[in-house]
Coordinates of N, CA and C in Angstrom, one line a residue:
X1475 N 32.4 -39.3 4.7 CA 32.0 -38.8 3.4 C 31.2 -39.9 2.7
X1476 N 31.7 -41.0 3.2 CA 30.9 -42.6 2.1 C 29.5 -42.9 2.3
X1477 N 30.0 -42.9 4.0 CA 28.0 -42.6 4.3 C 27.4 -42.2 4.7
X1478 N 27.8 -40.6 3.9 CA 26.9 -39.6 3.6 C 26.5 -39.6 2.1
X1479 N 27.1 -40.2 1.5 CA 27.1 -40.4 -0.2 C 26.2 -41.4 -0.8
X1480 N 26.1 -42.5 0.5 CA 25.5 -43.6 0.8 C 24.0 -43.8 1.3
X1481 N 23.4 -42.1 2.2 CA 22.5 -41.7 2.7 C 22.5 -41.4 1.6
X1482 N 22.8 -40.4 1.0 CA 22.0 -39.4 -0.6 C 21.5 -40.3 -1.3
X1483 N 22.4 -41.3 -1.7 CA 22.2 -42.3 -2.9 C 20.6 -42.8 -2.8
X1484 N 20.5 -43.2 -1.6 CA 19.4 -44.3 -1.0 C 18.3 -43.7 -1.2
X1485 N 18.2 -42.1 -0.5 CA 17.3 -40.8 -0.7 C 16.8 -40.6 -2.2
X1486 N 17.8 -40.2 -3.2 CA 17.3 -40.3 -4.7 C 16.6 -41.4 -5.0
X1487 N 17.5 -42.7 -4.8 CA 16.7 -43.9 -5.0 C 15.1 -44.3 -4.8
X1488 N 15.1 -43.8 -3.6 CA 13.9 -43.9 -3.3 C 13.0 -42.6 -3.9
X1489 N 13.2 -41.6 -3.9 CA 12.7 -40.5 -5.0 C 12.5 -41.3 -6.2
X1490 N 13.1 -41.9 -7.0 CA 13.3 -42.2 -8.1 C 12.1 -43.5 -8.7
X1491 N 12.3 -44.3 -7.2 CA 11.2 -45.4 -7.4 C 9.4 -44.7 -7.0
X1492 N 9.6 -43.7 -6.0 CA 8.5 -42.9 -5.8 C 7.6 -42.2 -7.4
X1493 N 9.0 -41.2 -8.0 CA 8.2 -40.8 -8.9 C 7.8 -41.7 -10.1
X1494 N 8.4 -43.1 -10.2 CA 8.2 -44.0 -10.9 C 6.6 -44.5 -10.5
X1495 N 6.4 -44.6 -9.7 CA 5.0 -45.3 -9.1 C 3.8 -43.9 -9.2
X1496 N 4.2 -42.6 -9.0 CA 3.3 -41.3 -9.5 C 3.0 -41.3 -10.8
X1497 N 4.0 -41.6 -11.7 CA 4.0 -41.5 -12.9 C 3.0 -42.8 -13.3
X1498 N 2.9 -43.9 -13.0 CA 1.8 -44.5 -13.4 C 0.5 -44.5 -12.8
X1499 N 0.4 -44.1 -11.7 CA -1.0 -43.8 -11.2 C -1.5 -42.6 -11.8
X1500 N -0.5 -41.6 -11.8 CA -0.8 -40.5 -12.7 C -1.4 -40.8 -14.4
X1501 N -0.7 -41.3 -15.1 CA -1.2 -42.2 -16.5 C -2.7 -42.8 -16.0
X1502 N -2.6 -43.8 -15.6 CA -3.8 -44.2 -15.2 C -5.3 -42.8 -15.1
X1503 N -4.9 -42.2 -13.8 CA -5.4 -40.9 -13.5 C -6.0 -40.3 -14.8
X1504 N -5.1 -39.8 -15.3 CA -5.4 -38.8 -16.9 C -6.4 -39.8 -18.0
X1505 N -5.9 -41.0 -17.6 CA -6.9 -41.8 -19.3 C -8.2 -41.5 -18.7
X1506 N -8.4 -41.7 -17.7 CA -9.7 -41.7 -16.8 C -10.6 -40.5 -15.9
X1507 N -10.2 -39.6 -16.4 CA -10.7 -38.3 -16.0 C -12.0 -38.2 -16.3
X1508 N -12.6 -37.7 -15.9 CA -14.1 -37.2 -16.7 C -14.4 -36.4 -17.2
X1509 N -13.5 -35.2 -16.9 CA -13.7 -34.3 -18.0 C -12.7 -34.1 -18.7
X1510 N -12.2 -32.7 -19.6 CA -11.2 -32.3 -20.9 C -10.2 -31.4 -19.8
X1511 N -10.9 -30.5 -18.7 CA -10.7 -29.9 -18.0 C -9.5 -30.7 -17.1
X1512 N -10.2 -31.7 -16.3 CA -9.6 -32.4 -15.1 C -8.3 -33.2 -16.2
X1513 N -8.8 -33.6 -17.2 CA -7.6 -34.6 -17.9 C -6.2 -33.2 -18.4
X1514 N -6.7 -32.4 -18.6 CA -5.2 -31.1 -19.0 C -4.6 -30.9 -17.7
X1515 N -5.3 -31.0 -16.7 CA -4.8 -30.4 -15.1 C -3.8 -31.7 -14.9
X1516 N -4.4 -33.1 -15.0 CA -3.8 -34.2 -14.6 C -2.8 -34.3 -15.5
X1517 N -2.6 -34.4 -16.9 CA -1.8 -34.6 -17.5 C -0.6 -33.8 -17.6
X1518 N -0.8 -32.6 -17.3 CA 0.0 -31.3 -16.9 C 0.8 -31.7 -15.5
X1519 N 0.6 -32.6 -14.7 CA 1.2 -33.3 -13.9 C 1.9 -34.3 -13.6
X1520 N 1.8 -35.1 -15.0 CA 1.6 -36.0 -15.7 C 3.0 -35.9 -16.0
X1521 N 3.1 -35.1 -17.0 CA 4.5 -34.7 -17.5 C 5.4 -34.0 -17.0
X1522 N 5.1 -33.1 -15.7 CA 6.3 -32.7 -14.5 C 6.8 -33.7 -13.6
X1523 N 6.0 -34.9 -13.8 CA 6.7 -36.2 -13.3 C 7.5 -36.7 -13.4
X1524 N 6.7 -36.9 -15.2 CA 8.1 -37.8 -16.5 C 9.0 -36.7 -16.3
X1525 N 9.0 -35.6 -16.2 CA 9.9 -34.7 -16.4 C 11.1 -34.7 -15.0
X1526 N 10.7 -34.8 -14.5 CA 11.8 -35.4 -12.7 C 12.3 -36.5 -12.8
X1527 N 11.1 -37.8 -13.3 CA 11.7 -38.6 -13.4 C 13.1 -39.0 -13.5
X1528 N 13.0 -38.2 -15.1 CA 13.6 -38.6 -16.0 C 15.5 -37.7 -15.2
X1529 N 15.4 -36.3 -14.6 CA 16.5 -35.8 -14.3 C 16.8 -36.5 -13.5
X1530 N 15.9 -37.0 -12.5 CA 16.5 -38.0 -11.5 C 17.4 -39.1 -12.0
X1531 N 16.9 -39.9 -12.8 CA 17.8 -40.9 -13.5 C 18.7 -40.7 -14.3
X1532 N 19.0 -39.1 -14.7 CA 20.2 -38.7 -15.2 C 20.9 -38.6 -14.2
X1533 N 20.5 -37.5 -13.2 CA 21.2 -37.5 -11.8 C 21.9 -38.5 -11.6
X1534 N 21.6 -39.7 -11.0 CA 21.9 -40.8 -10.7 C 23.2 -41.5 -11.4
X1535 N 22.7 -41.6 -13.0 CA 23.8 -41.9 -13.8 C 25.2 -40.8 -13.9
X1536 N 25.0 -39.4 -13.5 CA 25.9 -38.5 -13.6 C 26.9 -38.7 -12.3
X1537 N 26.3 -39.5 -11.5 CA 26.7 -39.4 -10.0 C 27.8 -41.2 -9.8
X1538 N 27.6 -41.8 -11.0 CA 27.7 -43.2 -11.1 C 26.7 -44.5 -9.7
X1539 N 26.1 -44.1 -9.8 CA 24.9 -44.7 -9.0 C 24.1 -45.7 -9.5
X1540 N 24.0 -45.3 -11.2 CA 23.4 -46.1 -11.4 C 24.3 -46.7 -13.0
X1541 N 24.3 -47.9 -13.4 CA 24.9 -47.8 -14.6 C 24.2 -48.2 -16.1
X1542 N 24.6 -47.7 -17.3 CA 23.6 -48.4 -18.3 C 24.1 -49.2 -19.2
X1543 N 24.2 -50.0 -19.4 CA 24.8 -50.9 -20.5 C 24.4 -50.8 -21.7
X1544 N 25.4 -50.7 -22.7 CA 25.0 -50.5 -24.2 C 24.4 -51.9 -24.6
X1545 N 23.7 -52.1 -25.6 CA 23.3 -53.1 -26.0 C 23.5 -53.1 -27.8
X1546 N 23.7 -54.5 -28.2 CA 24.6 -54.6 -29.5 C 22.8 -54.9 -30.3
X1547 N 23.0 -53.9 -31.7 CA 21.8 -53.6 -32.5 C 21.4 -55.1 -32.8
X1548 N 21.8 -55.9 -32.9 CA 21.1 -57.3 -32.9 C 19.7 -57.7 -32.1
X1549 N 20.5 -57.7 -30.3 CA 20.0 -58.2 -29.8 C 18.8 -57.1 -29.1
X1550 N 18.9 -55.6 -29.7 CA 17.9 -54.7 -29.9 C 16.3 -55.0 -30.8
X1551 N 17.3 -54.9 -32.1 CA 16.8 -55.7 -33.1 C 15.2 -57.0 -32.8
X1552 N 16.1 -57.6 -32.2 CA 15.5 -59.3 -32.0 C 14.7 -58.6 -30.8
X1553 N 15.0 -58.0 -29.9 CA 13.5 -57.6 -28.6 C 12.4 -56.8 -29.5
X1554 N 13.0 -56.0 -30.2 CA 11.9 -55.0 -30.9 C 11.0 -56.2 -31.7
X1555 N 11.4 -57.3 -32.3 CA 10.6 -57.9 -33.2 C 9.5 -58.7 -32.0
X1556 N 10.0 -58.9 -31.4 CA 9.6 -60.2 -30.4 C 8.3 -59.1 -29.4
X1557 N 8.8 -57.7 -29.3 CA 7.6 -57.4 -29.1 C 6.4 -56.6 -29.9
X1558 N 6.8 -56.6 -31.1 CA 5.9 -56.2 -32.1 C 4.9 -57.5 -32.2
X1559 N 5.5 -59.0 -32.3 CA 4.9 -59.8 -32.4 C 3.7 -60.1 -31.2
X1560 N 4.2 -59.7 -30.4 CA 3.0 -59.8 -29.1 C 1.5 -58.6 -28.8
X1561 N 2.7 -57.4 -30.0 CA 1.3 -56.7 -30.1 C 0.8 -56.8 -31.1
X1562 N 1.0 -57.6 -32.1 CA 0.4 -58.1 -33.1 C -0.5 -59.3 -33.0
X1563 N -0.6 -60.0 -31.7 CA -0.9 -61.3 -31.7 C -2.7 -60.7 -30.6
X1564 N -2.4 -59.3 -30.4 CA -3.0 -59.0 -29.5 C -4.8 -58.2 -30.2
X1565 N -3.8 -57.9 -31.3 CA -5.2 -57.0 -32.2 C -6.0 -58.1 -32.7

């Protein structure tokens, strides 16, 4: 049963890093369309990606596969600033 649970895990995984790497070629894809036409079709793709994605990494977490760590509003806080400042430094 472990390493069959062990095969699945690995399988998602790799789904997971897959639709992760669609999802940005896809973004890419959509900014760069040439037409209004081709960018609704792509983007419409776009989002049944993010949308797997995202079940997938619920999946995962539902399954304890993967884990998420809370993080204390401080040290939230302090990343949010630190990257506001880098897109601030950017314009």
């Amino acid at each position: 049963m472990m390493a069959q649970q062990n095969k699945d895990q690995d399988i998602i995984n790799c789904m997971l890093i897959s639709l992760k790497h669609l999802k940005a070629l896809f973004n890419t894809f959509s900014q760069e369309a040439g037409t209004c036409e081709l960018y609704e079709k792509v983007d419409s793709i776009y989002e049944t990606i993010s949308e797997l994605q995202r079940e997938t990494y619920d999946f995962m977490i539902e399954q304890n596969w993967m884990q998420v760590e809370a993080q204390a509003e401080a040290k939230i806080e302090k990343s949010a600033k630190k990257l506001q400042k880098q897109v601030s430094s950017m314009a």
